[in-house]
Amino acid sequence: TELIPLAGRSMVSTTPMLLFLSSAGVRRAVGRFGPSVATAFLNAPTSTVMPMATRQQPLSTRFMSTDAPAEEKTEEEKAAIKAQREARKAEKERKKAEKAAKKAAKAAAEEAANRIDDVTYLSASEQDSYEPMGDMSVVMSRSRSGREFVNVGDIGGSDDAKYGPGKTVWLRGRLNSIRVKGGSCFLVLRQNSFDTVQACFFKDKENPEQSAKMIKYLKTLTAESMVDLEGTVTTADVRSASIQDAELVIKRIHSVSKADAMLPFLVEDAARSEKEVEESQDTDRPFPRLGQELRLDHRWLDLRAPANNAIMRVQSAICQLFRESLYSQGFVEIHTPKLIAGESESGAGVFTTDYFGTTACLAQSPQLYKQMAISSDLDRVFEIGPVFRAENSNTRRHLCEFTGLDLEMAINEHYMETLEVVHNMFKHIFENLETRWAKELEVIRTQYESEPVTFTDEPCVLHWPEAMEILKEKEFDMGDELGDLTGAQELALGAAVKEKYGTDFFMLDKYPSNIRPFYTMPDPADARFSNSYDMFIRGQEICSGAQRCHDPELVTEIINQKGIEIGDGLKTYIESFRHGVSPHAGAGIGLERVVFLYLGLDNVRKASMFPRDPNRCTP
């Protein structure tokens, strides 16, 4: 090792200097020893700084201590050192794992505190052990918990209400709307489509964690979900629900069936009247127009709208009143086949199907079987059942499948006996709809405007010649007066009858024979006409009927005149007359047509739950 002479300073060893400069760099040398040391080192001759032989040695040798080499470690010492090293490593890993476990435990605790588990109600007596919020486990008939559910309509803010202030009740209903803001929530629960009640929840300062959990759960609920709600009735002034003097303070709430967050359309939009939608179009927030096809594609959703739901209830009411009236007049309900071997009526298309190698069709009406029932000594019969028509009619008043209200009865002398029975039946329907189903009609007329049907106390019957004169006065060309009426002619006739007789409901008889089915009895005075009749509401047909041709020879002659083949179905029909049958008459009424016209709807599809037309066979 050589020394570098420095002016006015101590000598510096070259080897430490080399190490220093090689490891830290010239800049750090300058910073530690001053520029003179670095300059002297850089300017020194190579031989002065380090001999070549030394420079050619490996670094490990050149810089090795000159002291005597350390003694070799024994195997025991090496093992001990290794063990210490591994112990330190293990301790480090243990502390790391302990830290991770604490972090995971903390996260799990937080998750458990915030998690809202499903709830299974097995017994009302154990209710306090259940969480007051959370989705209900799938109802699978596990048990009957003992909870007593009440109707929204029985809740009120007065002491006279069945469930008044202070009462705690369970409700199951559909979430009509919900609004959560901060620590509060307001929702509206709907039952039966048009009974609604408001419920509310407010954050409890004494139990903030539980309140926060409830608010969190309420935020997950979606409109149109089915929920169970327990709440305490309290007086309130509410305008957003049908129960306007009370609301519920929420104690418990559980989703029974969650609706998708995004629905094809809002029930609120489906419930608006055309007038309301039209008036909104010039505003900043126009209401959407829901097309008929969109509604029918999701008919179950459309039927949740209060008016549409009420229409189905009115449809049911008409069937009920039809039965009531006919039962009171001595009728028996029957059920006839819908798979038949031949067409039940002439002139109308049929749906055919394979029937074990032969062709069968869906019944266009129960006509032939009603008449055979009379031959069976069931003197007065009626049926409510499906009717199928394979007619490619894409109009607002035609369907390919509808519900028929059919009746048939033995008569003594004249078909007017049947018209009187039918008139009494319709009077019973019209009068009772307006009284017993007033609530439903009020809901419907809020969205679809109409007035009650007017009718006379005794049957209002026009004869064909009178109808022809009225229509000619209205400047219609009636030709030979033997053709069927057009829709425009029917409407004009209805308006004239309303003006002349003050009734929306009337009957027209003596139709030309050539436009009536083969089983119609001809007019004895003029065979060009028949003992047939139609019935109208607001100028549109709802019912067709006639005295039937019960003479087997005459009906066979008429069938041949109309060019109809007498197959197996017609053979048995005619044979029933050959064994003796009472003279009889009857009528076939279209249920959806009655609902559609009575309520003043713009399309018969609104009166059908799941309509079938030439372009629709689903849902």
Coordinates of C-alpha atoms in Angstrom, one line a residue:
T1 CA 0.0 0.0 0.0
E2 CA 1.4 3.4 -1.0
L3 CA 0.8 6.8 0.4
I4 CA -0.2 9.8 -1.7
P5 CA 1.6 12.9 -0.5
L6 CA -0.8 15.8 0.0
A7 CA 0.3 19.4 0.4
G8 CA 0.0 20.5 4.0
R9 CA -2.1 17.4 4.8
S10 CA -1.5 13.9 6.1
M11 CA -0.7 11.1 3.8
V12 CA -3.6 9.1 2.4
S13 CA -3.4 5.4 1.8
T14 CA -4.1 4.6 -1.9
T15 CA -6.0 1.4 -1.3
P16 CA -8.7 2.9 0.9
M17 CA -8.8 5.7 -1.5
L18 CA -9.4 3.4 -4.4
L19 CA -12.1 1.6 -2.5
F20 CA -13.7 4.8 -1.5
L21 CA -13.6 6.3 -5.0
S22 CA -14.8 3.1 -6.6
S23 CA -17.6 2.6 -4.3
A24 CA -18.8 6.1 -3.7
G25 CA -17.6 8.0 -6.7
V26 CA -15.5 11.1 -7.2
R27 CA -18.3 13.4 -6.2
R28 CA -18.5 12.0 -2.7
A29 CA -14.7 12.1 -2.5
V30 CA -14.8 15.7 -3.3
G31 CA -17.4 16.2 -0.7
R32 CA -15.6 14.3 2.1
F33 CA -11.8 15.1 1.5
G34 CA -11.9 18.2 -0.6
P35 CA -11.0 18.7 -4.2
S36 CA -7.2 18.5 -3.6
V37 CA -7.4 14.9 -2.6
A38 CA -9.4 13.9 -5.6
T39 CA -7.1 15.9 -7.9
A40 CA -4.0 14.3 -6.4
F41 CA -5.5 10.8 -6.8
L42 CA -6.5 11.4 -10.4
N43 CA -3.2 12.9 -11.4
A44 CA -1.0 10.2 -9.7
P45 CA 1.0 7.9 -11.9
T46 CA -0.5 4.5 -12.4
S47 CA 2.5 2.7 -10.8
T48 CA 2.2 5.0 -7.9
V49 CA -1.4 4.3 -7.3
M50 CA -1.4 0.5 -7.8
P51 CA 1.1 -2.0 -9.1
M52 CA -0.1 -3.9 -12.2
A53 CA 0.3 -7.2 -10.4
T54 CA -1.9 -6.0 -7.7
R55 CA -4.5 -4.7 -10.1
Q56 CA -4.6 -8.0 -11.9
Q57 CA -5.6 -9.9 -8.7
P58 CA -9.2 -10.6 -8.0
L59 CA -11.0 -8.0 -5.9
S60 CA -11.7 -10.6 -3.2
T61 CA -7.9 -11.2 -2.9
R62 CA -6.8 -7.6 -3.3
F63 CA -9.0 -6.3 -0.6
M64 CA -8.8 -9.3 1.7
S65 CA -7.7 -8.4 5.3
T66 CA -4.0 -9.1 5.9
D67 CA -5.0 -10.5 9.3
A68 CA -4.8 -14.3 9.8
P69 CA -7.8 -16.1 8.3
A70 CA -10.8 -16.9 10.6
E71 CA -11.2 -20.4 11.8
E72 CA -13.7 -22.6 9.9
K73 CA -17.1 -22.9 11.6
T74 CA -17.9 -26.3 13.0
E75 CA -21.0 -28.2 11.8
E76 CA -22.7 -27.5 15.1
E77 CA -22.1 -23.8 14.9
K78 CA -23.3 -23.7 11.3
A79 CA -26.4 -25.6 12.3
A80 CA -27.0 -23.2 15.2
I81 CA -26.7 -20.2 12.9
K82 CA -29.1 -21.8 10.4
A83 CA -31.5 -22.5 13.2
Q84 CA -31.4 -19.0 14.4
R85 CA -31.9 -17.7 10.9
E86 CA -34.9 -19.9 10.4
A87 CA -36.3 -19.0 13.8
R88 CA -36.2 -15.3 12.9
K89 CA -37.8 -16.0 9.6
A90 CA -40.6 -18.1 11.2
E91 CA -41.2 -15.4 13.8
K92 CA -41.5 -12.9 11.0
E93 CA -44.0 -15.1 9.1
R94 CA -46.0 -15.6 12.3
K95 CA -46.3 -11.9 12.9
K96 CA -47.3 -11.4 9.3
A97 CA -50.0 -14.1 9.5
E98 CA -51.2 -12.8 12.8
K99 CA -51.6 -9.3 11.3
A100 CA -53.4 -10.8 8.3
A101 CA -55.7 -12.8 10.5
K102 CA -56.6 -9.7 12.6
K103 CA -57.4 -7.8 9.4
A104 CA -59.5 -10.6 8.0
A105 CA -61.4 -11.0 11.3
K106 CA -62.1 -7.2 11.4
A107 CA -63.4 -7.3 7.8
A108 CA -65.5 -10.4 8.6
A109 CA -67.0 -8.7 11.6
E110 CA -67.8 -5.6 9.6
E111 CA -69.3 -7.7 6.9
A112 CA -71.4 -9.7 9.4
A113 CA -72.6 -6.5 11.0
N114 CA -73.7 -5.1 7.6
R115 CA -74.9 -8.3 6.0
I116 CA -78.7 -8.7 5.7
D117 CA -79.5 -12.4 5.7
D118 CA -82.6 -14.1 4.4
V119 CA -85.4 -14.5 6.9
T120 CA -87.5 -17.7 7.4
Y121 CA -90.7 -17.2 9.3
L122 CA -91.5 -20.5 11.0
S123 CA -93.5 -19.2 13.9
A124 CA -94.9 -15.8 14.9
S125 CA -94.1 -16.6 18.5
E126 CA -90.4 -16.6 17.5
Q127 CA -90.7 -13.4 15.6
D128 CA -88.5 -11.3 17.9
S129 CA -85.6 -13.6 17.2
Y130 CA -85.8 -12.8 13.4
E131 CA -84.2 -9.8 11.8
P132 CA -86.7 -7.1 11.1
M133 CA -85.4 -6.7 7.5
G134 CA -84.1 -9.0 4.8
D135 CA -85.5 -11.0 1.9
M136 CA -87.9 -13.7 2.8
S137 CA -86.7 -17.3 2.1
V138 CA -88.6 -18.8 -0.8
V139 CA -92.0 -19.7 0.4
M140 CA -92.1 -23.5 0.1
S141 CA -94.9 -24.4 2.6
R142 CA -92.4 -25.1 5.4
S143 CA -94.9 -24.1 8.0
R144 CA -97.8 -21.8 8.8
S145 CA -96.2 -19.2 11.0
G146 CA -99.4 -17.9 12.5
R147 CA -99.0 -14.4 11.2
E148 CA -102.4 -12.8 10.4
F149 CA -102.5 -10.7 7.2
V150 CA -105.1 -8.0 6.7
N151 CA -106.5 -6.1 3.8
V152 CA -105.4 -2.6 3.0
G153 CA -109.1 -1.6 2.7
D154 CA -109.7 -2.4 6.4
I155 CA -107.1 0.1 7.6
G156 CA -108.2 3.6 8.6
G157 CA -107.4 6.6 10.7
S158 CA -110.7 6.6 12.7
D159 CA -111.7 4.5 15.7
D160 CA -114.4 2.9 13.5
A161 CA -111.9 1.3 11.2
K162 CA -111.3 -2.4 11.6
Y163 CA -107.6 -1.7 12.0
G164 CA -107.4 1.8 13.4
P165 CA -104.6 3.9 15.1
G166 CA -102.4 1.9 17.4
K167 CA -103.1 -1.4 15.8
T168 CA -100.1 -3.4 14.6
V169 CA -100.8 -5.4 11.4
W170 CA -99.2 -7.6 8.8
L171 CA -99.7 -6.8 5.1
R172 CA -98.7 -8.6 2.0
G173 CA -98.8 -6.4 -1.1
R174 CA -97.0 -5.1 -4.1
L175 CA -94.5 -2.2 -3.7
N176 CA -96.2 0.5 -5.7
S177 CA -93.5 3.1 -5.1
I178 CA -90.6 3.8 -2.7
R179 CA -88.5 6.8 -1.9
V180 CA -85.5 6.6 0.4
K181 CA -83.7 9.8 1.4
G182 CA -81.1 10.2 4.2
G183 CA -82.5 8.5 7.3
S184 CA -86.1 8.3 6.1
C185 CA -88.2 6.2 3.8
F186 CA -91.7 6.5 2.3
L187 CA -93.3 3.7 0.3
V188 CA -96.8 2.9 -1.0
L189 CA -98.1 -0.7 -0.8
R190 CA -100.7 -1.9 -3.2
Q191 CA -103.3 -4.6 -3.0
N192 CA -106.0 -5.8 -5.4
S193 CA -104.5 -3.3 -7.9
F194 CA -106.3 -0.3 -6.6
D195 CA -106.2 -0.4 -2.8
T196 CA -103.0 1.4 -1.6
V197 CA -101.6 2.6 1.8
Q198 CA -98.5 4.6 2.7
A199 CA -95.9 3.3 5.1
C200 CA -92.9 5.1 6.5
F201 CA -89.6 4.5 8.4
F202 CA -87.4 7.1 10.2
K203 CA -83.9 6.6 11.6
D204 CA -83.9 5.7 15.3
K205 CA -81.3 7.8 17.2
E206 CA -81.2 5.3 20.0
N207 CA -80.4 2.4 17.7
P208 CA -78.4 4.0 14.8
E209 CA -76.8 0.8 13.6
Q210 CA -80.0 -1.1 13.2
S211 CA -81.7 1.9 11.6
A212 CA -78.8 2.2 9.1
K213 CA -79.2 -1.5 8.3
M214 CA -82.9 -1.0 7.7
I215 CA -82.3 2.0 5.4
K216 CA -79.7 0.0 3.5
Y217 CA -82.2 -2.8 3.0
L218 CA -85.0 -0.5 1.9
K219 CA -82.8 0.9 -0.8
T220 CA -82.5 -2.6 -2.3
L221 CA -86.3 -2.9 -2.8
T222 CA -87.6 -2.5 -6.3
A223 CA -91.0 -1.3 -7.5
E224 CA -93.6 -4.0 -8.2
S225 CA -91.9 -6.4 -5.8
M226 CA -94.1 -8.5 -3.5
V227 CA -93.3 -7.6 0.2
D228 CA -94.5 -8.6 3.7
L229 CA -94.7 -5.5 5.9
E230 CA -95.5 -5.3 9.6
G231 CA -96.4 -1.8 10.8
T232 CA -98.3 0.2 13.4
V233 CA -101.3 2.2 12.1
T234 CA -101.2 5.9 12.8
T235 CA -103.3 8.8 11.7
A236 CA -102.0 10.8 8.8
D237 CA -103.0 13.1 5.9
V238 CA -102.0 11.2 2.8
R239 CA -102.8 12.1 -0.8
S240 CA -100.7 9.5 -2.6
A241 CA -102.7 6.4 -1.5
S242 CA -106.4 5.3 -1.4
I243 CA -106.2 5.2 2.4
Q244 CA -105.9 8.9 3.0
D245 CA -106.4 9.2 6.8
A246 CA -103.8 6.7 8.0
E247 CA -100.3 5.3 7.3
L248 CA -98.1 2.6 8.7
V249 CA -94.9 3.0 10.7
I250 CA -92.7 0.2 9.5
K251 CA -91.5 -2.3 12.1
R252 CA -90.6 -5.2 9.8
I253 CA -90.3 -5.6 6.0
H254 CA -89.3 -8.5 3.9
S255 CA -89.3 -9.0 0.1
V256 CA -91.2 -12.1 -0.8
S257 CA -90.5 -11.9 -4.6
K258 CA -88.3 -9.2 -6.0
A259 CA -89.2 -7.5 -9.4
D260 CA -86.5 -6.6 -11.9
A261 CA -85.1 -3.1 -11.4
M262 CA -85.8 -2.4 -15.1
L263 CA -89.3 -3.2 -16.2
P264 CA -90.7 -3.1 -19.8
F265 CA -92.9 -0.2 -18.7
L266 CA -94.2 1.4 -15.5
V267 CA -97.6 0.5 -14.2
E268 CA -98.0 4.2 -13.4
D269 CA -97.7 4.9 -17.2
A270 CA -100.1 2.1 -18.1
A271 CA -102.7 3.6 -15.8
R272 CA -102.9 7.0 -17.4
S273 CA -105.8 8.0 -19.6
E274 CA -105.3 8.9 -23.2
K275 CA -106.4 12.4 -22.4
E276 CA -103.8 12.8 -19.7
V277 CA -101.1 11.5 -22.0
E278 CA -102.2 13.8 -24.9
E279 CA -102.2 16.9 -22.7
S280 CA -98.7 16.2 -21.5
Q281 CA -97.1 16.1 -24.9
D282 CA -96.6 19.9 -25.0
T283 CA -94.9 20.0 -21.6
D284 CA -91.3 19.6 -20.5
R285 CA -92.0 16.1 -19.3
P286 CA -94.4 14.3 -21.7
F287 CA -95.8 11.0 -20.5
P288 CA -94.8 8.0 -22.7
R289 CA -97.4 6.4 -25.0
L290 CA -97.5 2.7 -24.5
G291 CA -98.4 0.8 -27.7
Q292 CA -100.9 -1.9 -27.7
E293 CA -98.4 -4.6 -28.7
L294 CA -96.0 -3.7 -25.9
R295 CA -98.9 -3.9 -23.4
L296 CA -100.1 -7.3 -24.8
D297 CA -96.5 -8.7 -24.9
H298 CA -96.4 -8.1 -21.1
R299 CA -100.1 -8.4 -20.4
W300 CA -99.6 -9.5 -16.7
L301 CA -97.9 -6.1 -16.1
D302 CA -100.5 -4.2 -18.0
L303 CA -103.3 -5.8 -16.0
R304 CA -101.8 -4.4 -12.8
A305 CA -103.0 -1.0 -13.8
P306 CA -106.1 -0.3 -11.7
A307 CA -108.5 0.2 -14.6
N308 CA -107.3 -2.8 -16.6
N309 CA -107.5 -5.0 -13.5
A310 CA -111.0 -3.7 -12.7
I311 CA -112.0 -4.6 -16.3
M312 CA -111.2 -8.3 -15.6
R313 CA -113.3 -8.0 -12.4
V314 CA -116.2 -6.6 -14.4
Q315 CA -115.8 -9.5 -16.9
S316 CA -116.1 -11.9 -14.0
A317 CA -119.1 -10.0 -12.6
I318 CA -120.9 -10.3 -15.9
C319 CA -120.4 -14.1 -15.9
Q320 CA -121.7 -14.2 -12.3
L321 CA -124.8 -12.1 -13.1
F322 CA -125.4 -14.2 -16.3
R323 CA -125.5 -17.3 -14.1
E324 CA -127.6 -15.7 -11.4
S325 CA -130.3 -14.5 -13.8
L326 CA -130.6 -17.8 -15.7
Y327 CA -130.5 -19.9 -12.6
S328 CA -133.4 -17.8 -11.3
Q329 CA -135.3 -18.5 -14.5
G330 CA -134.9 -22.3 -14.3
F331 CA -131.8 -22.9 -16.4
V332 CA -129.2 -25.7 -16.0
E333 CA -125.5 -25.1 -16.7
I334 CA -124.0 -27.6 -19.2
H335 CA -120.5 -28.3 -20.6
T336 CA -120.3 -29.3 -24.2
P337 CA -117.3 -30.7 -26.2
K338 CA -114.8 -28.4 -27.8
L339 CA -113.4 -31.1 -30.1
I340 CA -115.9 -31.9 -32.7
A341 CA -116.0 -34.0 -35.9
G342 CA -117.4 -31.2 -38.2
E343 CA -118.1 -27.5 -38.4
S344 CA -120.7 -26.4 -35.9
E345 CA -121.7 -23.4 -38.1
S346 CA -121.7 -22.7 -41.8
G347 CA -119.7 -19.8 -43.3
A348 CA -117.1 -19.5 -40.6
G349 CA -113.6 -20.8 -40.7
V350 CA -112.5 -23.5 -38.2
F351 CA -109.3 -24.6 -36.6
T352 CA -108.5 -28.2 -37.5
T353 CA -106.4 -30.8 -35.7
D354 CA -105.5 -34.4 -36.0
Y355 CA -107.7 -36.6 -33.9
F356 CA -106.0 -40.1 -33.9
G357 CA -105.8 -40.3 -37.6
T358 CA -109.0 -38.3 -38.4
T359 CA -109.6 -34.6 -38.7
A360 CA -111.4 -32.8 -35.9
C361 CA -112.0 -29.1 -35.3
L362 CA -112.3 -26.7 -32.4
A363 CA -115.9 -25.8 -31.8
Q364 CA -117.1 -22.5 -33.2
S365 CA -119.9 -22.6 -30.7
P366 CA -121.8 -25.1 -28.5
Q367 CA -124.7 -24.7 -30.9
L368 CA -125.5 -28.3 -32.0
Y369 CA -125.0 -29.6 -28.5
K370 CA -127.2 -27.0 -26.9
Q371 CA -130.0 -28.2 -29.2
M372 CA -129.3 -31.8 -28.5
A373 CA -129.6 -30.9 -24.8
I374 CA -133.2 -29.8 -25.5
S375 CA -133.8 -33.2 -27.1
S376 CA -132.5 -34.7 -23.9
D377 CA -135.3 -33.0 -22.0
L378 CA -133.0 -30.4 -20.4
D379 CA -135.5 -27.7 -21.3
R380 CA -133.4 -24.6 -20.4
V381 CA -129.6 -24.8 -20.6
F382 CA -126.7 -22.4 -20.7
E383 CA -123.0 -22.6 -20.9
I384 CA -120.0 -20.3 -20.4
G385 CA -117.0 -21.6 -22.4
P386 CA -114.4 -20.9 -25.1
V387 CA -115.4 -20.3 -28.8
F388 CA -112.9 -20.6 -31.7
R389 CA -113.2 -18.7 -35.0
A390 CA -110.5 -19.1 -37.6
E391 CA -111.4 -15.8 -39.3
N392 CA -108.6 -13.6 -40.5
S393 CA -110.3 -10.5 -39.1
N394 CA -107.8 -7.9 -37.9
T395 CA -110.4 -5.4 -36.5
R396 CA -110.8 -3.8 -33.1
R397 CA -113.8 -6.0 -32.3
H398 CA -112.8 -9.5 -33.5
L399 CA -111.0 -12.3 -31.8
C400 CA -110.0 -15.8 -32.8
E401 CA -110.9 -17.1 -29.4
F402 CA -113.4 -15.6 -27.0
T403 CA -115.7 -16.7 -24.2
G404 CA -119.2 -17.5 -25.2
L405 CA -122.3 -17.0 -23.0
D406 CA -124.7 -19.4 -24.6
L407 CA -128.3 -20.3 -23.8
E408 CA -131.0 -22.5 -25.3
M409 CA -134.6 -23.0 -24.2
A410 CA -137.7 -24.8 -25.2
I411 CA -140.5 -22.5 -26.3
N412 CA -144.2 -23.0 -26.5
E413 CA -145.2 -20.9 -29.4
H414 CA -142.9 -17.9 -30.3
Y415 CA -139.3 -17.0 -30.1
M416 CA -140.3 -13.8 -28.2
E417 CA -140.4 -16.0 -25.1
T418 CA -136.6 -16.3 -25.5
L419 CA -136.2 -12.6 -26.2
E420 CA -138.0 -11.8 -22.9
V421 CA -135.7 -14.2 -21.0
V422 CA -132.6 -12.6 -22.5
H423 CA -133.9 -9.1 -21.9
N424 CA -134.4 -9.9 -18.3
M425 CA -131.0 -11.3 -18.1
F426 CA -129.3 -8.2 -19.5
K427 CA -131.4 -6.0 -17.3
H428 CA -130.1 -8.0 -14.3
I429 CA -126.5 -7.5 -15.6
F430 CA -126.8 -3.8 -16.3
E431 CA -128.5 -2.9 -13.0
N432 CA -126.3 -4.9 -10.7
L433 CA -123.0 -3.8 -12.4
E434 CA -123.8 -0.2 -11.5
T435 CA -124.6 -1.0 -7.9
R436 CA -122.7 -4.0 -6.8
W437 CA -119.5 -3.2 -8.8
A438 CA -119.7 0.5 -8.5
K439 CA -116.1 0.8 -7.1
E440 CA -114.7 -1.1 -10.1
L441 CA -116.7 1.0 -12.6
E442 CA -115.5 4.2 -11.0
V443 CA -111.8 3.1 -11.3
I444 CA -112.3 2.1 -14.9
R445 CA -114.1 5.3 -15.9
T446 CA -111.3 7.3 -14.4
Q447 CA -109.1 6.0 -17.3
Y448 CA -111.7 5.0 -19.9
E449 CA -114.6 7.4 -20.0
S450 CA -118.1 6.0 -20.4
E451 CA -121.6 6.4 -19.3
P452 CA -123.9 3.6 -18.0
V453 CA -125.8 1.7 -20.7
T454 CA -129.4 2.9 -21.0
F455 CA -132.1 0.3 -21.6
T456 CA -135.9 -0.1 -21.6
D457 CA -138.0 -1.9 -19.1
E458 CA -139.5 -4.2 -21.8
P459 CA -137.6 -5.5 -24.8
C460 CA -137.0 -2.9 -27.5
V461 CA -137.3 -5.0 -30.7
L462 CA -137.0 -3.6 -34.2
H463 CA -138.0 -5.6 -37.2
W464 CA -135.9 -5.8 -40.3
P465 CA -138.2 -3.6 -42.5
E466 CA -138.2 -0.8 -39.9
A467 CA -134.4 -0.9 -39.7
M468 CA -134.2 -0.7 -43.5
E469 CA -136.3 2.5 -43.5
I470 CA -134.3 4.1 -40.8
L471 CA -131.0 3.4 -42.7
K472 CA -132.4 4.7 -46.0
E473 CA -133.4 7.9 -44.2
K474 CA -129.7 8.1 -43.2
E475 CA -128.9 7.9 -46.9
F476 CA -127.5 4.4 -46.9
D477 CA -128.0 2.4 -50.1
M478 CA -129.6 -0.8 -48.9
G479 CA -129.9 -2.5 -52.3
D480 CA -132.4 -5.4 -52.3
E481 CA -132.4 -5.2 -48.4
L482 CA -131.3 -8.8 -48.2
G483 CA -127.6 -8.2 -47.3
D484 CA -126.0 -8.1 -43.9
L485 CA -125.4 -4.8 -42.1
T486 CA -122.0 -3.1 -42.3
G487 CA -120.3 -1.7 -39.2
A488 CA -121.2 1.8 -40.2
Q489 CA -124.8 0.9 -40.7
E490 CA -125.0 -0.7 -37.3
L491 CA -123.6 2.4 -35.7
A492 CA -126.0 4.6 -37.5
L493 CA -128.9 2.4 -36.6
G494 CA -127.8 2.4 -32.9
A495 CA -127.7 6.2 -32.9
A496 CA -131.2 6.4 -34.5
V497 CA -132.6 4.0 -31.9
K498 CA -131.0 5.9 -29.1
E499 CA -132.6 9.1 -30.4
K500 CA -136.0 7.6 -31.1
Y501 CA -136.4 5.1 -28.2
G502 CA -133.8 6.4 -25.6
T503 CA -132.0 3.1 -25.3
D504 CA -128.5 1.9 -25.9
F505 CA -129.6 -1.7 -25.8
F506 CA -132.0 -3.1 -28.5
M507 CA -132.8 -6.1 -30.6
L508 CA -133.3 -6.5 -34.3
D509 CA -135.1 -9.5 -35.7
K510 CA -136.2 -11.0 -39.1
Y511 CA -132.8 -11.1 -40.7
P512 CA -132.6 -12.4 -44.3
S513 CA -132.3 -16.2 -44.3
N514 CA -129.4 -16.2 -46.7
I515 CA -127.1 -14.6 -44.2
R516 CA -128.1 -16.8 -41.3
P517 CA -126.8 -20.3 -40.3
F518 CA -128.6 -23.5 -41.6
Y519 CA -130.2 -24.2 -38.2
T520 CA -132.3 -21.0 -38.3
M521 CA -136.1 -21.3 -38.6
P522 CA -137.4 -19.5 -41.7
D523 CA -140.1 -16.8 -41.3
P524 CA -143.4 -18.6 -42.0
A525 CA -144.8 -15.6 -43.9
D526 CA -141.7 -15.1 -46.2
A527 CA -139.0 -17.7 -46.5
R528 CA -136.6 -15.0 -47.6
F529 CA -136.4 -13.9 -44.0
S530 CA -136.0 -15.8 -40.7
N531 CA -137.0 -16.0 -37.1
S532 CA -133.5 -14.8 -36.1
Y533 CA -132.3 -11.8 -34.1
D534 CA -129.2 -9.9 -33.1
M535 CA -128.8 -7.7 -30.0
F536 CA -126.8 -4.4 -29.8
I537 CA -125.2 -2.1 -27.3
R538 CA -124.3 1.4 -28.5
G539 CA -124.9 0.3 -32.1
Q540 CA -122.6 -2.7 -32.1
E541 CA -123.6 -6.4 -32.1
I542 CA -123.1 -8.4 -28.8
C543 CA -125.4 -11.3 -29.4
S544 CA -126.9 -13.4 -32.2
G545 CA -129.7 -15.9 -31.9
A546 CA -132.8 -17.4 -33.5
Q547 CA -135.6 -19.9 -33.2
R548 CA -133.9 -23.2 -34.3
C549 CA -135.2 -25.4 -37.1
H550 CA -136.1 -28.5 -35.1
D551 CA -137.9 -30.3 -37.9
P552 CA -135.4 -32.9 -39.3
E553 CA -136.7 -32.8 -42.9
L554 CA -136.7 -29.0 -43.1
V555 CA -133.3 -28.7 -41.6
T556 CA -131.9 -31.3 -44.0
E557 CA -133.4 -29.4 -46.9
I558 CA -131.8 -26.1 -45.7
I559 CA -128.5 -27.8 -45.3
N560 CA -128.6 -29.1 -48.9
Q561 CA -129.7 -25.7 -50.2
K562 CA -126.6 -24.1 -48.6
G563 CA -124.4 -26.7 -50.1
I564 CA -123.2 -28.1 -46.8
E565 CA -122.0 -31.7 -46.6
I566 CA -123.8 -33.7 -44.0
G567 CA -121.0 -35.5 -42.1
D568 CA -121.0 -37.6 -39.0
G569 CA -121.5 -34.6 -36.7
L570 CA -124.5 -33.3 -38.5
K571 CA -126.0 -36.8 -38.9
T572 CA -126.2 -37.3 -35.1
Y573 CA -127.5 -33.8 -34.7
I574 CA -130.4 -34.4 -37.2
E575 CA -131.0 -37.8 -35.7
S576 CA -131.6 -36.3 -32.3
F577 CA -134.6 -34.4 -33.8
R578 CA -136.0 -37.6 -35.4
H579 CA -136.4 -39.0 -31.9
G580 CA -138.6 -36.1 -30.9
V581 CA -137.6 -32.6 -29.7
S582 CA -139.4 -29.5 -28.3
P583 CA -139.5 -26.3 -30.4
H584 CA -136.6 -24.2 -29.1
A585 CA -134.7 -20.9 -29.5
G586 CA -131.5 -19.5 -28.1
A587 CA -128.7 -17.0 -28.3
G588 CA -125.0 -16.8 -28.3
I589 CA -123.3 -13.8 -26.6
G590 CA -119.7 -12.8 -26.8
L591 CA -118.4 -12.0 -23.2
E592 CA -115.5 -9.8 -24.3
R593 CA -117.8 -7.9 -26.7
V594 CA -120.2 -7.1 -23.9
V595 CA -117.4 -5.9 -21.7
F596 CA -115.8 -3.9 -24.5
L597 CA -119.0 -2.1 -25.4
Y598 CA -120.5 -1.7 -22.0
L599 CA -117.4 0.1 -20.8
G600 CA -117.0 2.1 -24.0
L601 CA -113.5 0.8 -24.7
D602 CA -111.8 1.4 -28.0
N603 CA -110.6 -2.2 -28.6
V604 CA -112.0 -5.6 -27.6
R605 CA -108.5 -6.7 -26.7
K606 CA -108.7 -4.6 -23.6
A607 CA -111.6 -6.8 -22.5
S608 CA -109.7 -10.0 -23.0
M609 CA -107.2 -11.3 -20.4
F610 CA -104.8 -12.8 -23.0
P611 CA -106.4 -12.0 -26.4
R612 CA -106.0 -14.3 -29.5
D613 CA -106.2 -12.7 -32.9
P614 CA -104.7 -13.6 -36.3
N615 CA -101.3 -12.1 -35.3
R616 CA -101.1 -13.2 -31.7
C617 CA -101.0 -16.6 -30.0
T618 CA -98.8 -15.6 -27.0
P619 CA -98.6 -15.0 -24.1

